[in-house]
Every structure is written in structure tokens, then in C-alpha cells.
mmCIF file of the C-alpha atoms, coordinates in Angstrom:
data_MODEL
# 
_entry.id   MODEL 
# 
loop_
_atom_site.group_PDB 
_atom_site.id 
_atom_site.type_symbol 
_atom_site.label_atom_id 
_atom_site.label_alt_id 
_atom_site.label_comp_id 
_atom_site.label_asym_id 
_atom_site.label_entity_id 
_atom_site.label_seq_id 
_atom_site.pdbx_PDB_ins_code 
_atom_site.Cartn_x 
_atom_site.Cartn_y 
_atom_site.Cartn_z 
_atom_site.occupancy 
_atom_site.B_iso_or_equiv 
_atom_site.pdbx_formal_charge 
_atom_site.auth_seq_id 
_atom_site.auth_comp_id 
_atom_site.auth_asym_id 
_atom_site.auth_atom_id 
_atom_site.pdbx_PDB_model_num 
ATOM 1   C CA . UNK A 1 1   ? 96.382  91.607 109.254 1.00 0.00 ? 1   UNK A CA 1 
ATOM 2   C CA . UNK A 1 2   ? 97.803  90.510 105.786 1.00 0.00 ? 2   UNK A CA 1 
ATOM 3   C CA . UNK A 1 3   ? 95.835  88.971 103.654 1.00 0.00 ? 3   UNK A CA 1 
ATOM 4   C CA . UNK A 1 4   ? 96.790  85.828 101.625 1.00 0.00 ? 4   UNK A CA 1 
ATOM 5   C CA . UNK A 1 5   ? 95.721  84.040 98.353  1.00 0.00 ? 5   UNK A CA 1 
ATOM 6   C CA . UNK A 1 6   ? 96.698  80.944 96.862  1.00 0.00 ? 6   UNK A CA 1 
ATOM 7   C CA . UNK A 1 7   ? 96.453  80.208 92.885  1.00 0.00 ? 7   UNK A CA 1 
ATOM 8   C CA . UNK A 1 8   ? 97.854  77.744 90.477  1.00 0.00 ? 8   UNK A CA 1 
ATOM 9   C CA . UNK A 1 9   ? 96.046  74.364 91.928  1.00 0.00 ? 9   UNK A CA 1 
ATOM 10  C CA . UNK A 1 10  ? 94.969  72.099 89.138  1.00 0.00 ? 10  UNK A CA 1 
ATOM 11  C CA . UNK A 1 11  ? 94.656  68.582 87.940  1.00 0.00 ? 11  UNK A CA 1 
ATOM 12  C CA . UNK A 1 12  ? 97.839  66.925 86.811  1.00 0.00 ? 12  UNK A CA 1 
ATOM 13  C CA . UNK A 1 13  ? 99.382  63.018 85.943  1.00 0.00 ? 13  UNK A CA 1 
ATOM 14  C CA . UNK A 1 14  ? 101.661 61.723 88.027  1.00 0.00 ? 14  UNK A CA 1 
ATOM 15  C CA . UNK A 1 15  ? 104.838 62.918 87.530  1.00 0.00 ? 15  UNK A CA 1 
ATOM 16  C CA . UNK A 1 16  ? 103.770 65.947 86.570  1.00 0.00 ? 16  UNK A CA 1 
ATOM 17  C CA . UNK A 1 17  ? 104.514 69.439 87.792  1.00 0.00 ? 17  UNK A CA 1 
ATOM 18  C CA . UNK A 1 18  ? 102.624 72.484 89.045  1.00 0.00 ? 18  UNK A CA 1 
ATOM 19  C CA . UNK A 1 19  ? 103.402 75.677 90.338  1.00 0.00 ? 19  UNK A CA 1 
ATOM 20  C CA . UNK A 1 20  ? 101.349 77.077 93.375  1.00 0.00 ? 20  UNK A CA 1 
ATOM 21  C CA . UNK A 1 21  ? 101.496 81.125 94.033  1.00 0.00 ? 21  UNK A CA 1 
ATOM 22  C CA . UNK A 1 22  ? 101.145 82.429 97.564  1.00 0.00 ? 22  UNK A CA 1 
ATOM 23  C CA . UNK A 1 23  ? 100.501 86.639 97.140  1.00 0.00 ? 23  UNK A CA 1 
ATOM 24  C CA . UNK A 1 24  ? 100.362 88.831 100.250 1.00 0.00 ? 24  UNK A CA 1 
ATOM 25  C CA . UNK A 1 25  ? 97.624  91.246 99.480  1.00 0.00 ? 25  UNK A CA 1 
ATOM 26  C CA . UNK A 1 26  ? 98.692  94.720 98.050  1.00 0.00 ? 26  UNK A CA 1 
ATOM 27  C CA . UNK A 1 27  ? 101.624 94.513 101.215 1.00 0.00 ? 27  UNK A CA 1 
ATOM 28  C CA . UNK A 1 28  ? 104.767 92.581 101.684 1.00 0.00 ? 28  UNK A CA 1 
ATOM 29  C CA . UNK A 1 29  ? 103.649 89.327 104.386 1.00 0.00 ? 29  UNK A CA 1 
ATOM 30  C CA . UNK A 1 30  ? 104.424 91.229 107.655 1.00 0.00 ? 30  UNK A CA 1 
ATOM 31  C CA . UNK A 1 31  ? 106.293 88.353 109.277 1.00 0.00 ? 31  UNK A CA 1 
ATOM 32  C CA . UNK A 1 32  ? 109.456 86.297 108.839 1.00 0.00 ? 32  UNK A CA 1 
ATOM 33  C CA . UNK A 1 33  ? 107.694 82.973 108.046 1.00 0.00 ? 33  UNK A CA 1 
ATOM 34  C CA . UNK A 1 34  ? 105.618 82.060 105.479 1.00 0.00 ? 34  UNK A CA 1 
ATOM 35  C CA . UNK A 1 35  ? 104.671 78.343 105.132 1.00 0.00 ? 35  UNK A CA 1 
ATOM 36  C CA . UNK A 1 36  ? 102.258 75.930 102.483 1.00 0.00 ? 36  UNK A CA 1 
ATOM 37  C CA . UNK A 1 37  ? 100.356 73.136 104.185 1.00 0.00 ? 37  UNK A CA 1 
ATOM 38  C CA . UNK A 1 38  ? 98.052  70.540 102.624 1.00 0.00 ? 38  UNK A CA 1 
ATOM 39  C CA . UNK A 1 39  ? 94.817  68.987 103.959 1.00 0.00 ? 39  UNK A CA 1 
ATOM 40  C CA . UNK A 1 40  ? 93.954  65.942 102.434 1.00 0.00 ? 40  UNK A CA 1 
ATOM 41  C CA . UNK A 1 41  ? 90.598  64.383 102.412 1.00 0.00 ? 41  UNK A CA 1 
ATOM 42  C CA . UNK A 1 42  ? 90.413  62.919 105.883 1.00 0.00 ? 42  UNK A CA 1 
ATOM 43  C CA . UNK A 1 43  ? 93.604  63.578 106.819 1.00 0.00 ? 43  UNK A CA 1 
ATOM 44  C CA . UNK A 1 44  ? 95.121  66.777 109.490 1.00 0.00 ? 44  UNK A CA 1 
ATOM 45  C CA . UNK A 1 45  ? 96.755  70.057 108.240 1.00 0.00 ? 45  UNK A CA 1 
ATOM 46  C CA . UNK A 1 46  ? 100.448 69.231 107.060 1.00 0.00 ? 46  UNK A CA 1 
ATOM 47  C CA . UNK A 1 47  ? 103.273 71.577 107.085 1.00 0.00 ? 47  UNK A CA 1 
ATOM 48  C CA . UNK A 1 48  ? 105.346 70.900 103.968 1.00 0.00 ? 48  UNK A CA 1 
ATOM 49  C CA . UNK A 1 49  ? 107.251 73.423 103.369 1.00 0.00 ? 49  UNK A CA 1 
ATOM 50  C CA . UNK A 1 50  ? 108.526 76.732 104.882 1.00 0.00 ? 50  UNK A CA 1 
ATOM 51  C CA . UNK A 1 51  ? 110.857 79.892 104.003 1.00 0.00 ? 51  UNK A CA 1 
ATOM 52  C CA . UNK A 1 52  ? 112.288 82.363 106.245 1.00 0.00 ? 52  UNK A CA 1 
ATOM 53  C CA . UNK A 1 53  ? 112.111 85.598 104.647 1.00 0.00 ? 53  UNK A CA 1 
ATOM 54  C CA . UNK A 1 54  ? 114.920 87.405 105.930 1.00 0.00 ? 54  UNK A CA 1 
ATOM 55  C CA . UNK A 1 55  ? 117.713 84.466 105.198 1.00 0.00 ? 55  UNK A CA 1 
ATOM 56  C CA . UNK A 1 56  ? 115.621 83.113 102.508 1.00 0.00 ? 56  UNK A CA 1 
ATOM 57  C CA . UNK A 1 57  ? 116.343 79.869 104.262 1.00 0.00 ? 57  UNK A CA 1 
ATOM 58  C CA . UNK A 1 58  ? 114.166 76.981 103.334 1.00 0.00 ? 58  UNK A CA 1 
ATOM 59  C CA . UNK A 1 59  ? 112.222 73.669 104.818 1.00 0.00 ? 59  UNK A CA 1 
ATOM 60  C CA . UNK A 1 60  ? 110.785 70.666 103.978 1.00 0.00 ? 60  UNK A CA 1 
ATOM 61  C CA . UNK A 1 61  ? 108.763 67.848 104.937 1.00 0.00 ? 61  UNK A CA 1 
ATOM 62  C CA . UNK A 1 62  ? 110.283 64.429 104.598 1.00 0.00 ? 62  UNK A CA 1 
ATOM 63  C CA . UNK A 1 63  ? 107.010 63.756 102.006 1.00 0.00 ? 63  UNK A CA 1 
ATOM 64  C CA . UNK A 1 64  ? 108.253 66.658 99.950  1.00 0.00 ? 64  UNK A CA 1 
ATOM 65  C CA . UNK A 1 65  ? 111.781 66.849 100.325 1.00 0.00 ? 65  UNK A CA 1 
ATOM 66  C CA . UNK A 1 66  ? 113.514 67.036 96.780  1.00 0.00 ? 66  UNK A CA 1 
ATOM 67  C CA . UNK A 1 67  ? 110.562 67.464 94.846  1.00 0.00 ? 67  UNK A CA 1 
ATOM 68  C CA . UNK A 1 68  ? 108.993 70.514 95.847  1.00 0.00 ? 68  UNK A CA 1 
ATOM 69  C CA . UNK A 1 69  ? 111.045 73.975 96.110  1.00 0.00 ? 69  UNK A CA 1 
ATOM 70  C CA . UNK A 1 70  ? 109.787 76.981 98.110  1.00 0.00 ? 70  UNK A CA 1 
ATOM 71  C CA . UNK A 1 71  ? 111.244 80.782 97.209  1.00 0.00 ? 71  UNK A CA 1 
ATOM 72  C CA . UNK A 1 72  ? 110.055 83.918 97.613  1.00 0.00 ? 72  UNK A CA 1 
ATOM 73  C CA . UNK A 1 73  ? 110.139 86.728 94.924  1.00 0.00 ? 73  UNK A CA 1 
ATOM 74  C CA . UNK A 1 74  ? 112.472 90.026 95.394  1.00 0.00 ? 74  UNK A CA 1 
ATOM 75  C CA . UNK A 1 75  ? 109.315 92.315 96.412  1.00 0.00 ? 75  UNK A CA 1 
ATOM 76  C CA . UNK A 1 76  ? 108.732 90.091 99.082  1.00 0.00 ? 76  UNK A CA 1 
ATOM 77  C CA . UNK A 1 77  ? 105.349 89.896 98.481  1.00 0.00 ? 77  UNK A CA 1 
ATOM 78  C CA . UNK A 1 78  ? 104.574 86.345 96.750  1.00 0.00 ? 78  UNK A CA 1 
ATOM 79  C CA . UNK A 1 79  ? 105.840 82.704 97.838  1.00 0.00 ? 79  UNK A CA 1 
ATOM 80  C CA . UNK A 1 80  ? 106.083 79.946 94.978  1.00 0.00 ? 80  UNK A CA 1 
ATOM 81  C CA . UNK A 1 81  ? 105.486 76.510 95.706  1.00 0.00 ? 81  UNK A CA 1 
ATOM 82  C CA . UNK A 1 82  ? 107.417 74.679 92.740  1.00 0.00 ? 82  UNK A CA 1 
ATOM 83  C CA . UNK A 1 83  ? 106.117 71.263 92.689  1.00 0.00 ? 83  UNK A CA 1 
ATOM 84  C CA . UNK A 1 84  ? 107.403 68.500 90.458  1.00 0.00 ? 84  UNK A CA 1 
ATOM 85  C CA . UNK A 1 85  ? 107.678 64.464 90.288  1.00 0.00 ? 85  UNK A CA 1 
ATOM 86  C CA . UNK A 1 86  ? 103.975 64.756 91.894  1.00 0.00 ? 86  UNK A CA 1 
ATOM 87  C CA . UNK A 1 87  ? 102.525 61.815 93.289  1.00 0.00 ? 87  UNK A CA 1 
ATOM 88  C CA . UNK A 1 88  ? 98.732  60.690 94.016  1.00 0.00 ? 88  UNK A CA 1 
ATOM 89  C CA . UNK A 1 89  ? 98.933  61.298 97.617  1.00 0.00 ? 89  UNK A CA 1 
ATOM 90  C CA . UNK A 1 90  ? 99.821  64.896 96.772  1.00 0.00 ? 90  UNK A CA 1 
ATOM 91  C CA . UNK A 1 91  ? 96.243  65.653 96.533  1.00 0.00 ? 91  UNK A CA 1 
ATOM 92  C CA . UNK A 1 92  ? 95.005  68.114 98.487  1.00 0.00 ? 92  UNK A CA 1 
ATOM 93  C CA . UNK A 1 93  ? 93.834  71.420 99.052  1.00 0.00 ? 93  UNK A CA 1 
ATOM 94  C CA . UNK A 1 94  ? 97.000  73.627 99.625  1.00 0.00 ? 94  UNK A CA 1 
ATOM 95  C CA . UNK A 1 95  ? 96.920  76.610 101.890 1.00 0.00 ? 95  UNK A CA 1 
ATOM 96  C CA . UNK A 1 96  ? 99.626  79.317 102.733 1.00 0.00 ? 96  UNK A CA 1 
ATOM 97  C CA . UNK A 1 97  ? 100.270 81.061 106.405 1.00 0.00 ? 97  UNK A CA 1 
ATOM 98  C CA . UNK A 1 98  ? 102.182 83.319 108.188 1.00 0.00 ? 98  UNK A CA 1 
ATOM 99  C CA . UNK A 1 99  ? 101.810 82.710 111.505 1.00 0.00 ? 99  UNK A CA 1 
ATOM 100 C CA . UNK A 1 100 ? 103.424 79.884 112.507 1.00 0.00 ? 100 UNK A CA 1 
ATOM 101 C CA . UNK A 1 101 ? 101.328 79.915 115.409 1.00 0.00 ? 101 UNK A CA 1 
ATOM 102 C CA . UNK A 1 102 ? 97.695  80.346 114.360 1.00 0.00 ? 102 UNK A CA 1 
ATOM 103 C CA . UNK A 1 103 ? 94.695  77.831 115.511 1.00 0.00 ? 103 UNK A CA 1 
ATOM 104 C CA . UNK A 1 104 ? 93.960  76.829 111.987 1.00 0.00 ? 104 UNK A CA 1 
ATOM 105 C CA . UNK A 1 105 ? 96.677  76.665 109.654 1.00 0.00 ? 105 UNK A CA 1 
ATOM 106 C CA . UNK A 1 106 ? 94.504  75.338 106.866 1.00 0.00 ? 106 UNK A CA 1 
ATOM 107 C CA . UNK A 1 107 ? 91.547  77.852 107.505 1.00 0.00 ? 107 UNK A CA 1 
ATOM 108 C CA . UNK A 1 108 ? 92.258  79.713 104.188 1.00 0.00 ? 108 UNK A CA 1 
ATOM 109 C CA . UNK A 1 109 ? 90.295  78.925 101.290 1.00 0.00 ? 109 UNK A CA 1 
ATOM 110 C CA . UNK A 1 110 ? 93.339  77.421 99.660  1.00 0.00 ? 110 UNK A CA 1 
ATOM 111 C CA . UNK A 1 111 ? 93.798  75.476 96.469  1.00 0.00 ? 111 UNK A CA 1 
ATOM 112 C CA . UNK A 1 112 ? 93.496  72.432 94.562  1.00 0.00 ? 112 UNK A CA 1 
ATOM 113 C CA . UNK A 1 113 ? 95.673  70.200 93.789  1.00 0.00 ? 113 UNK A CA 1 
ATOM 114 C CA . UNK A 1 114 ? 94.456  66.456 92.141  1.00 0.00 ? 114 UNK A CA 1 
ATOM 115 C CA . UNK A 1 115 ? 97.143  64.022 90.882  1.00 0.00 ? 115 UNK A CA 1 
ATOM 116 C CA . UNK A 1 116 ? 95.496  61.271 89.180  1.00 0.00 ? 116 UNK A CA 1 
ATOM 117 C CA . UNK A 1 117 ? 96.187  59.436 86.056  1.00 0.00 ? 117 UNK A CA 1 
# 
């Protein structure tokens, strides 16, 4: 099974931007999905964002949509997250999967992201 990190959570003033990195461990990501959710404090495992690897064709949440930009490098081996415009109730601890399917979408250790003034 491939493994995944996330990188590039931070804190960050609304309106700012960040730039999360999803890395499929010394392999490509052995699927045709890759998606970021979020977990809030107290709130479920969101899907926000999605890429298809083999059309490169990409989804959004309604929260998300026109702010934050998903991609996925020639090698096919890391996702970016571009985020920008973020809000407050962006905060959460982001997490990357590849099955679309799995119990516990947020079970990664993930990473930060705080938007606060």
C-alpha cells in the first residue's frame, strides 16, 4: 500500500494563501484518485477537493470552489493543494487519500492549517 504525507500546513491571516503538498512515498499513488479532506475541530471528515490522475480532471467542494486549486505534478507522484483567499473556517487539519473508499478518510496524520487574524 502507498504511503502518503502531507506538508506545508501553517498559520496564516485571512486572506492569505498556503500551499499544501501531498507526496506518494518513493512510488507514483497507485490509483486514479487522489483527494484532500479537512477535519475541523468538532466537525466530520470533508472532501474538498479531488483530481483524477489519468484526465487530470479536477473537483471541488462548494466551500472551496474558486479558491483552492488541486494539480498533480508530471511524475505523478505529489498532489498540490493551492489554497488562497483563506478564510477562518478553513482551519483544520488537512489529510490526503487515495481510496475513495476507505473507513477513515482523515486517519492520516495530516496537517495544519490555522487562519486567524
Amino acid at each position: 500500500q502507498v504511503q502518503l504525507v502531507e506538508s506545508g500546513g501553517g498559520g496564516v491571516q485571512p486572506g492569505g494563501s498556503l500551499t499544501l503538498s501531498c507526496s506518494a512515498s518513493g512510488s507514483t499513488f497507485g490509483g486514479n484518485f487522489v483527494g484532500w479532506y479537512r477535519q475541523g475541530q468538532g466537525t466530520e471528515c470533508e472532501l474538498i477537493a479531488w483530481i483524477i490522475i489519468s484526465s487530470r480532471s479536477t473537483h471541488y467542494a462548494n466551500s472551496v470552489k474558486g479558491r483552492f486549486a488541486i494539480s498533480i505534478d508530471n511524475a505523478w507522484s505529489t498532489v498540490t493543494l493551492q489554497m488562497d483567499s483563506l478564510k477562518p473556517d478553513d482551519t483544520a487539519v488537512y489529510h490526503c487519500n487515495n481510496d475513495p473508499y476507505a473507513s477513515n478518510k482523515c486517519g492520516s496524520q495530516g496537517t495544519q492549517v490555522t487562519v486567524s487574524s
